[in-house]
PDB file of C-alpha atoms in Angstrom:
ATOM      1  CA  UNK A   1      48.764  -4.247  -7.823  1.00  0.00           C
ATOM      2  CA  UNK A   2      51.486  -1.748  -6.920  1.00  0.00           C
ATOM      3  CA  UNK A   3      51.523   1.508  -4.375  1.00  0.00           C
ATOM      4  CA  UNK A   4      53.657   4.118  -6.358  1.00  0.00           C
ATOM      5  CA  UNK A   5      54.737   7.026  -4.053  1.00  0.00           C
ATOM      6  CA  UNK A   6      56.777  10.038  -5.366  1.00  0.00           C
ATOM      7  CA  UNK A   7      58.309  12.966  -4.026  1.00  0.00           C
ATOM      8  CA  UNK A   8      59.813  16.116  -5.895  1.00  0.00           C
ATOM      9  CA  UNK A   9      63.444  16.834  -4.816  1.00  0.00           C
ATOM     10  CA  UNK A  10      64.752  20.206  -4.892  1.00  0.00           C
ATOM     11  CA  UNK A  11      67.978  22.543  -5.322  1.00  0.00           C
ATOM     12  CA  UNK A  12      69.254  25.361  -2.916  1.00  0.00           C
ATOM     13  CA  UNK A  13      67.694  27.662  -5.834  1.00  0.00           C
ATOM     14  CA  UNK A  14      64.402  25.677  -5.283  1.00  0.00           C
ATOM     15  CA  UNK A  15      63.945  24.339  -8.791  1.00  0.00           C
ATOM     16  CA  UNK A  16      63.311  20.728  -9.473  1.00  0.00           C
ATOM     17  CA  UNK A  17      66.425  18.457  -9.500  1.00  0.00           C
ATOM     18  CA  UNK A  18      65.253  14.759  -9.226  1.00  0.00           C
ATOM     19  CA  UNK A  19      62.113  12.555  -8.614  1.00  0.00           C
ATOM     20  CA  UNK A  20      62.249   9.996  -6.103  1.00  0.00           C
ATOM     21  CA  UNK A  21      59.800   7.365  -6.296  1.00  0.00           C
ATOM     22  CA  UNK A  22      58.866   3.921  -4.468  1.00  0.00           C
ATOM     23  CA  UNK A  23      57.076   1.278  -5.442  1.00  0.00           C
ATOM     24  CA  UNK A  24      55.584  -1.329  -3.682  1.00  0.00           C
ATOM     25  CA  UNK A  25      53.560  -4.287  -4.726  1.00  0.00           C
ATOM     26  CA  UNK A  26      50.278  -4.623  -2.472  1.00  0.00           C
ATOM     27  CA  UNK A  27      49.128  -7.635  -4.592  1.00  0.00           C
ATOM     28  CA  UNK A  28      48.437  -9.843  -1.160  1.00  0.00           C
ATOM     29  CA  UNK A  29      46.926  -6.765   0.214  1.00  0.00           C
ATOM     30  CA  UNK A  30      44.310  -6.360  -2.196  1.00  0.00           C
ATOM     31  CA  UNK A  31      43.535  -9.972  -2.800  1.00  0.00           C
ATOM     32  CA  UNK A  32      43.082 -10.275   0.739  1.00  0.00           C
ATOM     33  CA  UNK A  33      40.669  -6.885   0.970  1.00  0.00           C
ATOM     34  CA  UNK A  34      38.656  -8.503  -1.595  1.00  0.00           C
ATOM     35  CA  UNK A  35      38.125 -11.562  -0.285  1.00  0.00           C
ATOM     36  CA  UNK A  36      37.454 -10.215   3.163  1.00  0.00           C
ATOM     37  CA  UNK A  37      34.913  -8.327   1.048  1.00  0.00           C
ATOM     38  CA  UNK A  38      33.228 -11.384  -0.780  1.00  0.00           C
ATOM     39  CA  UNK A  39      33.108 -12.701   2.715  1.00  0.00           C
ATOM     40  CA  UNK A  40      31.297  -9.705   3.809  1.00  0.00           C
ATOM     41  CA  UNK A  41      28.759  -9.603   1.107  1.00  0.00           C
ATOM     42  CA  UNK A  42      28.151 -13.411   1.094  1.00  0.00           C
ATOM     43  CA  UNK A  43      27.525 -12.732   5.493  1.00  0.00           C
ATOM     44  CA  UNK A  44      24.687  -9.977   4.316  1.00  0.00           C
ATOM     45  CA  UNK A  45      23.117 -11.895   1.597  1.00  0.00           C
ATOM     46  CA  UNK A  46      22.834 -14.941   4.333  1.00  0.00           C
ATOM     47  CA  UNK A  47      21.350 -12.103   6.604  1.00  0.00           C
ATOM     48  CA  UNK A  48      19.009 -11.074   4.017  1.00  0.00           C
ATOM     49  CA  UNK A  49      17.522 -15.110   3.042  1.00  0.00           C
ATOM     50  CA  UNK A  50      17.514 -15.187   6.911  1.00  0.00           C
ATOM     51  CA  UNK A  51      15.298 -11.928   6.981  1.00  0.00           C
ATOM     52  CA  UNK A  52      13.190 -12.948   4.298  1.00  0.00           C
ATOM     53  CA  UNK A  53      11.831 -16.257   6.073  1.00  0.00           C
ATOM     54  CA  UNK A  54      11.539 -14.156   9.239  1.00  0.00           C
ATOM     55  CA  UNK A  55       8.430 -11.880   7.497  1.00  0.00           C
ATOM     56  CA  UNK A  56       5.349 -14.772   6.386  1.00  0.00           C
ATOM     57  CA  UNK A  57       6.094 -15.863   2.842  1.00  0.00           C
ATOM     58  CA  UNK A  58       2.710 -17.897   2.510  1.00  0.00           C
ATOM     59  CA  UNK A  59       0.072 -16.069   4.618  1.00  0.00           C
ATOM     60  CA  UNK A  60      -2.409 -18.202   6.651  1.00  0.00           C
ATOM     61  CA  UNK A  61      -5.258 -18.970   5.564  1.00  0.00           C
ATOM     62  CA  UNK A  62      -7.845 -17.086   7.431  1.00  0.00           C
ATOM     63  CA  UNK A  63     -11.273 -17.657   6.240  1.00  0.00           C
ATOM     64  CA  UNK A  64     -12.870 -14.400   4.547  1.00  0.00           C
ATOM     65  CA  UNK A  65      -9.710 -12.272   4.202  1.00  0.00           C
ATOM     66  CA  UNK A  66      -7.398 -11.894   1.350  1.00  0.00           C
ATOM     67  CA  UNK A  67      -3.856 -10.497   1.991  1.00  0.00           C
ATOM     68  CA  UNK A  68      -0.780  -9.920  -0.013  1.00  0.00           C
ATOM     69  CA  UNK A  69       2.074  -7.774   0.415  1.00  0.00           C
ATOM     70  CA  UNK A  70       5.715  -6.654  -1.110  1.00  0.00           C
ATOM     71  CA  UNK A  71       8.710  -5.870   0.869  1.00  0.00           C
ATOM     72  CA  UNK A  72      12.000  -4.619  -0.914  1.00  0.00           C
ATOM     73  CA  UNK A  73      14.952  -3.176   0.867  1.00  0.00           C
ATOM     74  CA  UNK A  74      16.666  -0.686   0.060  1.00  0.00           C
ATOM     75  CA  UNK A  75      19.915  -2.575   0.509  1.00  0.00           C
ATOM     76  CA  UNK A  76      20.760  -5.951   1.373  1.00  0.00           C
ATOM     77  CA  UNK A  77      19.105  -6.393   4.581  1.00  0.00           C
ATOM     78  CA  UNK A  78      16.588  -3.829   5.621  1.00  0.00           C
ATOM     79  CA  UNK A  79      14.558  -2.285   8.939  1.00  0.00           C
ATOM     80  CA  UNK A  80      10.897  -2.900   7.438  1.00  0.00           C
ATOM     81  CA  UNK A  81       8.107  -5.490   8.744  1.00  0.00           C
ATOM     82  CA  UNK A  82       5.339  -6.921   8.546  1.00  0.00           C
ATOM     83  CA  UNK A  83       3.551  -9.738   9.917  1.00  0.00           C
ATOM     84  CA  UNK A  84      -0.291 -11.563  10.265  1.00  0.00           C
ATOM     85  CA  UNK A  85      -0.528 -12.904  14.376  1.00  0.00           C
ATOM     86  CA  UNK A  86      -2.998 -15.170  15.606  1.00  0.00           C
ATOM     87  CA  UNK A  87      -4.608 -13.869  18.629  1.00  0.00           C
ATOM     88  CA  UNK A  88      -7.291 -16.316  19.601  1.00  0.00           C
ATOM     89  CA  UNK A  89      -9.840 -18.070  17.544  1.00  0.00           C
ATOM     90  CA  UNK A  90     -11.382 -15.145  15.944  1.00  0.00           C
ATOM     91  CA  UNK A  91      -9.045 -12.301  15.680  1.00  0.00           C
ATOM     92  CA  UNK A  92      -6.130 -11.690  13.749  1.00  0.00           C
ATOM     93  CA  UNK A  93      -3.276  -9.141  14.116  1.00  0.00           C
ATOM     94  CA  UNK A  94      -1.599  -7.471  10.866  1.00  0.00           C
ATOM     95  CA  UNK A  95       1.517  -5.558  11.632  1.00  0.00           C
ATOM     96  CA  UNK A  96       4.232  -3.136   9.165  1.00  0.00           C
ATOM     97  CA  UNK A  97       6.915  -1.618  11.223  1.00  0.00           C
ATOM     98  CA  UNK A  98       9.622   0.840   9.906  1.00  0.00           C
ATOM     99  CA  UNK A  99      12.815   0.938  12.249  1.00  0.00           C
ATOM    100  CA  UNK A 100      14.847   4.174  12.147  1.00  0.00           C
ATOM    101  CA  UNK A 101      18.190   3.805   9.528  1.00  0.00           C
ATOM    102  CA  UNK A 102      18.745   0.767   7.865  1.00  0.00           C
ATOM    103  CA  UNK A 103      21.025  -2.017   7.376  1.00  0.00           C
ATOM    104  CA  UNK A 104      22.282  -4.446   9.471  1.00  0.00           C
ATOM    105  CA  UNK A 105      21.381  -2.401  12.926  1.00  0.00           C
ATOM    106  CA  UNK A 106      18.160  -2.187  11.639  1.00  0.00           C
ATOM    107  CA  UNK A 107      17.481  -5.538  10.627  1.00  0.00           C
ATOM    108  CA  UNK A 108      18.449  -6.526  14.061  1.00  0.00           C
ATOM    109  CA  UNK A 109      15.936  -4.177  15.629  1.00  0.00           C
ATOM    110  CA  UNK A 110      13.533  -5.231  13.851  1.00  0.00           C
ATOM    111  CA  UNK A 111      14.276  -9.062  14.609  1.00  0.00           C
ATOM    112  CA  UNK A 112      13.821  -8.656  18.489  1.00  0.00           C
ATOM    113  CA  UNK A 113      10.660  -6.226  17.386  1.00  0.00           C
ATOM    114  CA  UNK A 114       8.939  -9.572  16.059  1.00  0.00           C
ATOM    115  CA  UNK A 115       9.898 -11.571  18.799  1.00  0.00           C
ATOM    116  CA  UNK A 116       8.527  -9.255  21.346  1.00  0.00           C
ATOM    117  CA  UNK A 117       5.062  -8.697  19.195  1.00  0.00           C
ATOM    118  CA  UNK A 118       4.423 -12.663  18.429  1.00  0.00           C
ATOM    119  CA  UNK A 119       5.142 -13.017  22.291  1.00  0.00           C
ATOM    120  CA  UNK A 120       2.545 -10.162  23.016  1.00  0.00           C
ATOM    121  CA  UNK A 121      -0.182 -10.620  20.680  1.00  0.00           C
ATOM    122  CA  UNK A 122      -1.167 -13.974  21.946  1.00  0.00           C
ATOM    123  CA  UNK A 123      -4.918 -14.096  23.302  1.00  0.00           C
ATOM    124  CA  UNK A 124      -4.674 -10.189  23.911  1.00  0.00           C
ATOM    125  CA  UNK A 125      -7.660  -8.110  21.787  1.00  0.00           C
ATOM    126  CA  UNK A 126      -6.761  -4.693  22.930  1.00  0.00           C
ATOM    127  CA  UNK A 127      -3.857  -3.616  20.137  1.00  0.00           C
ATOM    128  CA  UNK A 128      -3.047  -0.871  22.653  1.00  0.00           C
ATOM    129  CA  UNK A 129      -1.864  -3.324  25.406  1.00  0.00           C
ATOM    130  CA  UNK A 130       0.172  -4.907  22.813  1.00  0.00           C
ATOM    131  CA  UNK A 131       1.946  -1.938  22.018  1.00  0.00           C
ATOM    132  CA  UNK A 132       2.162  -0.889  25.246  1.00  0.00           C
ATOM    133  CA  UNK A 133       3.952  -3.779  26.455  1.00  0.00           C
ATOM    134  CA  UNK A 134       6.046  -4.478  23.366  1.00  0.00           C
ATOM    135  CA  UNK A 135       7.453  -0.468  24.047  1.00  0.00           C
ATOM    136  CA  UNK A 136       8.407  -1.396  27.615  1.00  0.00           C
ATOM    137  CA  UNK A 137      10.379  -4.832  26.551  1.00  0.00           C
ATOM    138  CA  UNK A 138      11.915  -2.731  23.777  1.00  0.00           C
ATOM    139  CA  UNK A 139      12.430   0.758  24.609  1.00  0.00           C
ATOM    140  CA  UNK A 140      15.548  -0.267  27.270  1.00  0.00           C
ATOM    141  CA  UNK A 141      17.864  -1.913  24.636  1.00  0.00           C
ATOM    142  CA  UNK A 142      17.393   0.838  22.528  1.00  0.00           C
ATOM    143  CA  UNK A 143      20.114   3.675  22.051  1.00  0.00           C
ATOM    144  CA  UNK A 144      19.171   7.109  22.148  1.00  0.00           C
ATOM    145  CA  UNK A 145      17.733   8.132  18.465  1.00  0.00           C
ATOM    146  CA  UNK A 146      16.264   4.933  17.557  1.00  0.00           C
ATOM    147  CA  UNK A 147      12.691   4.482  17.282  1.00  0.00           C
ATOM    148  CA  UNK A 148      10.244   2.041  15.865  1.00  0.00           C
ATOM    149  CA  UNK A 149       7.092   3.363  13.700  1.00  0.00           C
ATOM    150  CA  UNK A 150       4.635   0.838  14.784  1.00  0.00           C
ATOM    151  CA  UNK A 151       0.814   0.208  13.347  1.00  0.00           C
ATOM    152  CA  UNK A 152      -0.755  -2.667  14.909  1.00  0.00           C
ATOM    153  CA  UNK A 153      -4.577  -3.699  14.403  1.00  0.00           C
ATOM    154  CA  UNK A 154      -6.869  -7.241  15.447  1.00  0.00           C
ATOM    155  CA  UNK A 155      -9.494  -8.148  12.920  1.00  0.00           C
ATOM    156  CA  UNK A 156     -12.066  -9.325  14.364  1.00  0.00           C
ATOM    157  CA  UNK A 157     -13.719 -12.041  11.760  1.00  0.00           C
ATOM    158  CA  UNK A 158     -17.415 -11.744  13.322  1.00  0.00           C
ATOM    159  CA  UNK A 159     -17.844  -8.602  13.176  1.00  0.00           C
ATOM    160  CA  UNK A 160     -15.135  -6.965  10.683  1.00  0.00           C
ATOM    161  CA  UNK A 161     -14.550  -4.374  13.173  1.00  0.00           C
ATOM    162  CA  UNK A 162     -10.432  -3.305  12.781  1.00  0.00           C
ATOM    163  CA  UNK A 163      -9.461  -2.220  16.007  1.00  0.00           C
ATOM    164  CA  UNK A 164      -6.173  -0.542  15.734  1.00  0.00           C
ATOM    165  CA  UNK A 165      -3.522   1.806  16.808  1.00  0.00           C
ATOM    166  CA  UNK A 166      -0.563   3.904  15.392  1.00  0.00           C
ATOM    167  CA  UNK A 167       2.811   4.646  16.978  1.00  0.00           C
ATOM    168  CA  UNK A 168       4.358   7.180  15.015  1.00  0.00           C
ATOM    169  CA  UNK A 169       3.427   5.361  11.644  1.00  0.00           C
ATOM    170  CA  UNK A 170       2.087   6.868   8.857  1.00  0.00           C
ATOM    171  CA  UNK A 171      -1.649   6.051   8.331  1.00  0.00           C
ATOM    172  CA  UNK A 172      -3.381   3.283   6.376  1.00  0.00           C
ATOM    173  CA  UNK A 173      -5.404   4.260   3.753  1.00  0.00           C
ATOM    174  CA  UNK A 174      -9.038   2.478   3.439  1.00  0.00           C
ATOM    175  CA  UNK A 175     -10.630   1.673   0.138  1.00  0.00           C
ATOM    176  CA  UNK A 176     -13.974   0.909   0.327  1.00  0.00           C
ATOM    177  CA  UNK A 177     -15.914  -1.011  -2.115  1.00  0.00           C
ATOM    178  CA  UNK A 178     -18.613   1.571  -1.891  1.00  0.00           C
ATOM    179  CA  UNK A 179     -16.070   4.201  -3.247  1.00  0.00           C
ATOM    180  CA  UNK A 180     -13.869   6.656  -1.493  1.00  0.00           C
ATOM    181  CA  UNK A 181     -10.880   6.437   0.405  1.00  0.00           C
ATOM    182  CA  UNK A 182      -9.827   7.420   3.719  1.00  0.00           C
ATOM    183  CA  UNK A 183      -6.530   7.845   5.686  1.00  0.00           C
ATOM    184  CA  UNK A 184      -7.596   5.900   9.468  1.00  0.00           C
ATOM    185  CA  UNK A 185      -7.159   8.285  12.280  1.00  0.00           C
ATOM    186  CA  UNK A 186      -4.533   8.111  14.709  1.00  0.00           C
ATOM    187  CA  UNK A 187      -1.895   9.364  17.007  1.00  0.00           C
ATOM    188  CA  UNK A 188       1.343   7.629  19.151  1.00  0.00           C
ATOM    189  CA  UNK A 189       4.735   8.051  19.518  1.00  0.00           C
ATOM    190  CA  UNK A 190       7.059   5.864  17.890  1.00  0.00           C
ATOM    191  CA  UNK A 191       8.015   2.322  20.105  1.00  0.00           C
ATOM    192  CA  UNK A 192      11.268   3.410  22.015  1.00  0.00           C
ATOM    193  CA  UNK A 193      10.834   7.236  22.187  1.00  0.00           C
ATOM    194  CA  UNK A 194       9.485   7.083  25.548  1.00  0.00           C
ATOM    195  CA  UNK A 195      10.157   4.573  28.436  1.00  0.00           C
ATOM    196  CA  UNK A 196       6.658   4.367  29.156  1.00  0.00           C
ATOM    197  CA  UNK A 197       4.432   6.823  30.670  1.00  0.00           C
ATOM    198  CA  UNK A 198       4.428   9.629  27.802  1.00  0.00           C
ATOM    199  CA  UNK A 199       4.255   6.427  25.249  1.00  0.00           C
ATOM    200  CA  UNK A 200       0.960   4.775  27.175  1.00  0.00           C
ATOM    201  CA  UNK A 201      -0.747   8.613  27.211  1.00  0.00           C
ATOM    202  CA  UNK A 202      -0.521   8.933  23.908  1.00  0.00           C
ATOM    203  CA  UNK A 203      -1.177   6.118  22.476  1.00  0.00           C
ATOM    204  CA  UNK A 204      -4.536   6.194  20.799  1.00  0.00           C
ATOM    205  CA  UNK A 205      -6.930   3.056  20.178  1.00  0.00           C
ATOM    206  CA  UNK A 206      -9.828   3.282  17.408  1.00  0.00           C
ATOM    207  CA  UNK A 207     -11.389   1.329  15.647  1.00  0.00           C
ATOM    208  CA  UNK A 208     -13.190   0.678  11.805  1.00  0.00           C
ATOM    209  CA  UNK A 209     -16.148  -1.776  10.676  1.00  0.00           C
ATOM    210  CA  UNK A 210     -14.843  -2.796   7.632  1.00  0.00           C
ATOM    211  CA  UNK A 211     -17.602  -4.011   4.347  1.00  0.00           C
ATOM    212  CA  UNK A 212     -17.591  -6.756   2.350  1.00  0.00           C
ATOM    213  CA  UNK A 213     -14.670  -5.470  -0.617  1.00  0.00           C
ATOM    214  CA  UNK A 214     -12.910  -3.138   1.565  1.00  0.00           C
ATOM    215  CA  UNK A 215      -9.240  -2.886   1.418  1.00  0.00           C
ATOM    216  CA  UNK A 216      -6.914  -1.423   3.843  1.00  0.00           C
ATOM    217  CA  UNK A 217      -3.379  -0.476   2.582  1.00  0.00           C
ATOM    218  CA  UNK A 218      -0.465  -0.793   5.455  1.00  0.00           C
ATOM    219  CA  UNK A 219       3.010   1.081   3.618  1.00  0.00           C
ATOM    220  CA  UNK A 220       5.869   2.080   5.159  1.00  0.00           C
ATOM    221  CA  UNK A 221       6.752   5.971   4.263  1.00  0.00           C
ATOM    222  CA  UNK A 222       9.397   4.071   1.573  1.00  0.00           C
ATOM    223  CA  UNK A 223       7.095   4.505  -0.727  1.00  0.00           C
ATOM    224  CA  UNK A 224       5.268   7.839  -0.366  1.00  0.00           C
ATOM    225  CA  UNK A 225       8.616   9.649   0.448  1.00  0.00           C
ATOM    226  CA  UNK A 226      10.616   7.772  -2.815  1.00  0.00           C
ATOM    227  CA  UNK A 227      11.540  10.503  -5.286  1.00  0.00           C
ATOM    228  CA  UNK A 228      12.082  11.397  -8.630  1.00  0.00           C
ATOM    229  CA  UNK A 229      15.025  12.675 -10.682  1.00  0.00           C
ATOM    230  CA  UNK A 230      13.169  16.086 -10.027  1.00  0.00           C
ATOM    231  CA  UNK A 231      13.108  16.042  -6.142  1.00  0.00           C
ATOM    232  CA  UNK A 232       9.201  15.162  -6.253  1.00  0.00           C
ATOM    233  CA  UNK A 233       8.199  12.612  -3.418  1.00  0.00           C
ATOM    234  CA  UNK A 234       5.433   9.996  -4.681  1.00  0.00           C
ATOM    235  CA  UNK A 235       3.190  10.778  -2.310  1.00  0.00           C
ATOM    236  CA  UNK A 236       0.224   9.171  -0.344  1.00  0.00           C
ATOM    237  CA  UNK A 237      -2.578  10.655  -3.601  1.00  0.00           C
ATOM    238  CA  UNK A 238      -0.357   9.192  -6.097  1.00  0.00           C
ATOM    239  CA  UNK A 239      -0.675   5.934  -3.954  1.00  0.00           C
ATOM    240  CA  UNK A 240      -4.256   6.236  -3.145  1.00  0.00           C
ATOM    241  CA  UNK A 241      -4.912   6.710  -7.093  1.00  0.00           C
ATOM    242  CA  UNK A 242      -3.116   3.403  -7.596  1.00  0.00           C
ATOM    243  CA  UNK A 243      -5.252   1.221  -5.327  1.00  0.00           C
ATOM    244  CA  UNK A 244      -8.188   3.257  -6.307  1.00  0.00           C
ATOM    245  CA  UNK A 245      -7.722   2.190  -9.986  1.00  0.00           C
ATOM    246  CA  UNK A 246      -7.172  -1.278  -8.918  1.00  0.00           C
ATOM    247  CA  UNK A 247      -9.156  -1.877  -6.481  1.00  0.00           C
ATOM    248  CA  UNK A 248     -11.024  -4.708  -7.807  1.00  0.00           C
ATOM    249  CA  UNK A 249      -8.140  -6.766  -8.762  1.00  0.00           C
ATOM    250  CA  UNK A 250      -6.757  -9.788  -7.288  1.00  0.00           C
ATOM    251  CA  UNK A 251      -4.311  -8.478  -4.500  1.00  0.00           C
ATOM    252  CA  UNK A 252      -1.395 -10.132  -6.016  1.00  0.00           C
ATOM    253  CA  UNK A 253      -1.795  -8.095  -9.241  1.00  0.00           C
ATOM    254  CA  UNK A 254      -2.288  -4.621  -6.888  1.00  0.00           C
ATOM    255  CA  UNK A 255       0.972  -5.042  -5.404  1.00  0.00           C
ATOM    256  CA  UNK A 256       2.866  -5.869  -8.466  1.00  0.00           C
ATOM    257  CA  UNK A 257       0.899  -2.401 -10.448  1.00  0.00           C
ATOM    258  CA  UNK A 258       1.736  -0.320  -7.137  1.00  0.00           C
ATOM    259  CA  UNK A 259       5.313  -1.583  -7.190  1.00  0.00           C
ATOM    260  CA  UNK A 260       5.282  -0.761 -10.804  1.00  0.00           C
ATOM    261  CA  UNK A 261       4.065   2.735 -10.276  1.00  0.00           C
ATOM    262  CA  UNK A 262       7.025   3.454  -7.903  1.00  0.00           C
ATOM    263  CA  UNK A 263       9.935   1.948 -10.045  1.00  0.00           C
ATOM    264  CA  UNK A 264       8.694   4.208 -12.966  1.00  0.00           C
ATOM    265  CA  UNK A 265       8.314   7.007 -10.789  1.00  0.00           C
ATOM    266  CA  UNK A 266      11.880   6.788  -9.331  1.00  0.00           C
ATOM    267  CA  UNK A 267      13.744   5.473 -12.675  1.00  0.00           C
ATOM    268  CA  UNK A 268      17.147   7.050 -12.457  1.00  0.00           C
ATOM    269  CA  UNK A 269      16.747   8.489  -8.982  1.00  0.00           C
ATOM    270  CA  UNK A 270      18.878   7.442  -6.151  1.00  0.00           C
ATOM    271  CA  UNK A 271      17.134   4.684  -3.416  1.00  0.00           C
ATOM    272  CA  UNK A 272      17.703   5.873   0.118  1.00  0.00           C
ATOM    273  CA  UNK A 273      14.571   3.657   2.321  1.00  0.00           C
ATOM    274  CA  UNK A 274      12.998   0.396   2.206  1.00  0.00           C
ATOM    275  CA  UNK A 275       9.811  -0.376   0.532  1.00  0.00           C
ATOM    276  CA  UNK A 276       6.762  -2.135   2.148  1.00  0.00           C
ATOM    277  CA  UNK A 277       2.945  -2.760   1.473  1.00  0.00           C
ATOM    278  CA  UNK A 278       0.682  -5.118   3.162  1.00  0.00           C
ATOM    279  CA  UNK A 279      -2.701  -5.146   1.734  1.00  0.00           C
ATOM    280  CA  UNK A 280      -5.824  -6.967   3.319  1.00  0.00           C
ATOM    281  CA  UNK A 281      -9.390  -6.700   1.782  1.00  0.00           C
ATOM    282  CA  UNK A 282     -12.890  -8.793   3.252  1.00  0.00           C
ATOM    283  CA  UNK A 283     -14.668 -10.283   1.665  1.00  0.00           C
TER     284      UNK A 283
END
């Protein structure tokens, strides 16, 4: 490897004379850059495996519930989560979080936002008081701009009544077995927009009696907003069409025809977000 710089000399009469050139060899330099950059890359793939064992990679096994789910990040390490909490004997939690940017800032954020849910969750029903809390642990550590887009619901298994709630996330779309579809209802700001007061006002608590077949579809907006060489954004129908169609499947076989769908919508279009689905169906 060699740095070649050269400079144009010039008479009184301001027509070329000479060049002068040096050349240097930056052979160390560059064997050092890249393997300062192998370093690098090795760090973020050892962030990544670490990421990956922080979302569940074998769900529990909760009696009457099916779940599956994808996550695929954008790059290395990403700012998308989900997770299945135990909250007492009878309920369960299901959580998919989307941290503003992505990377390795995000991928932090969204390591302390598990911590501070799991620590939450425990033996509390109301989701609301979950978030609640979880936005006043967070929402101090976090620099200005940052935000998390939070859904958080508790399945209860007695009655198959969802109760949930949605800060700033984009809503989860319910297939019944009956037919139909429906995007839940819900309003919140995103986790670390507000210290606290504005964030507990508007934070909105419903809640869903779910069938036997039902399926509820958690996503992060990675997928509705991915677009294709034309500038087209995939869109919650196109999604909604997917599950529709496949409803009746075996989740593991939705997730890989909905990731399908995407890729072939977005061949040859640049990624920008992480991807995330966390399906759960009653049976």
């Amino acid at each position: 490897w060699v740095d070649d710089h050269t400079v144009v000399r010039r008479g009184a009469d301001g027509s070329v004379t000479h060049h002068e050139g040096l050349i240097t060899d930056i052979t160390g330099r560059k064997v050092a850059e890249e393997r300062e950059r192998e370093v690098r890359e090795r760090d973020l793939r050892t962030a990544g495996e670490i990421q990956q064992h922080l979302r569940p990679r074998v769900f529990p096994d909760i009696m009457a519930v099916e779940i599956e789910a994808l996550s695929d990040p954008s790059m290395l390490i990403g700012g998308d989560y989900y997770d299945v909490l135990p909250v007492d004997a009878r309920r369960w939690g299901f959580v998919i979080a989307d941290v503003a940017g992505k990377g390795a800032g995000a991928a932090l954020l969204m390591a302390e936002c598990r911590a501070t849910l799991r620590l939450c969750a425990t033996n509390e029903t109301s989701p609301a008081a979950v978030l609640r809390r979880a936005n006043r642990s967070l929402q101090p550590d976090m620099r200005p701009g940052l935000f998390i887009a939070c859904f958080y619901g508790i399945l209860d298994l007695d009655t198959k009544v969802l109760r949930y709630c949605r800060a700033g996330h984009e809503p989860p779309l319910l297939m019944r077995a009956s037919g139909g579809c429906e995007a839940l209802p819900g309003v919140g700001l995103a986790v670390g927009l507000d210290e606290g007061p504005l964030f507990d006002e508007m934070l909105e608590e419903h809640e869903v009696k779910l069938e036997s077949g039902d399926l509820i579809a958690l996503y992060t907006d990675g997928i509705t907003e991915a677009i294709n060489p034309q500038g087209e954004e995939f869109g919650r129908d196109r999604l909604a069409n997917a599950l529709q169609r496949h409803v009746d499947k075996p989740l593991a076989e939705v997730v890989r025809t909905v990731d399908r769908y995407v890729r072939n919508f977005c061949v040859l279009a640049p990624r920008h977000d992480d991807r995330t689905l966390l399906l759960i169906r009653v049976s």
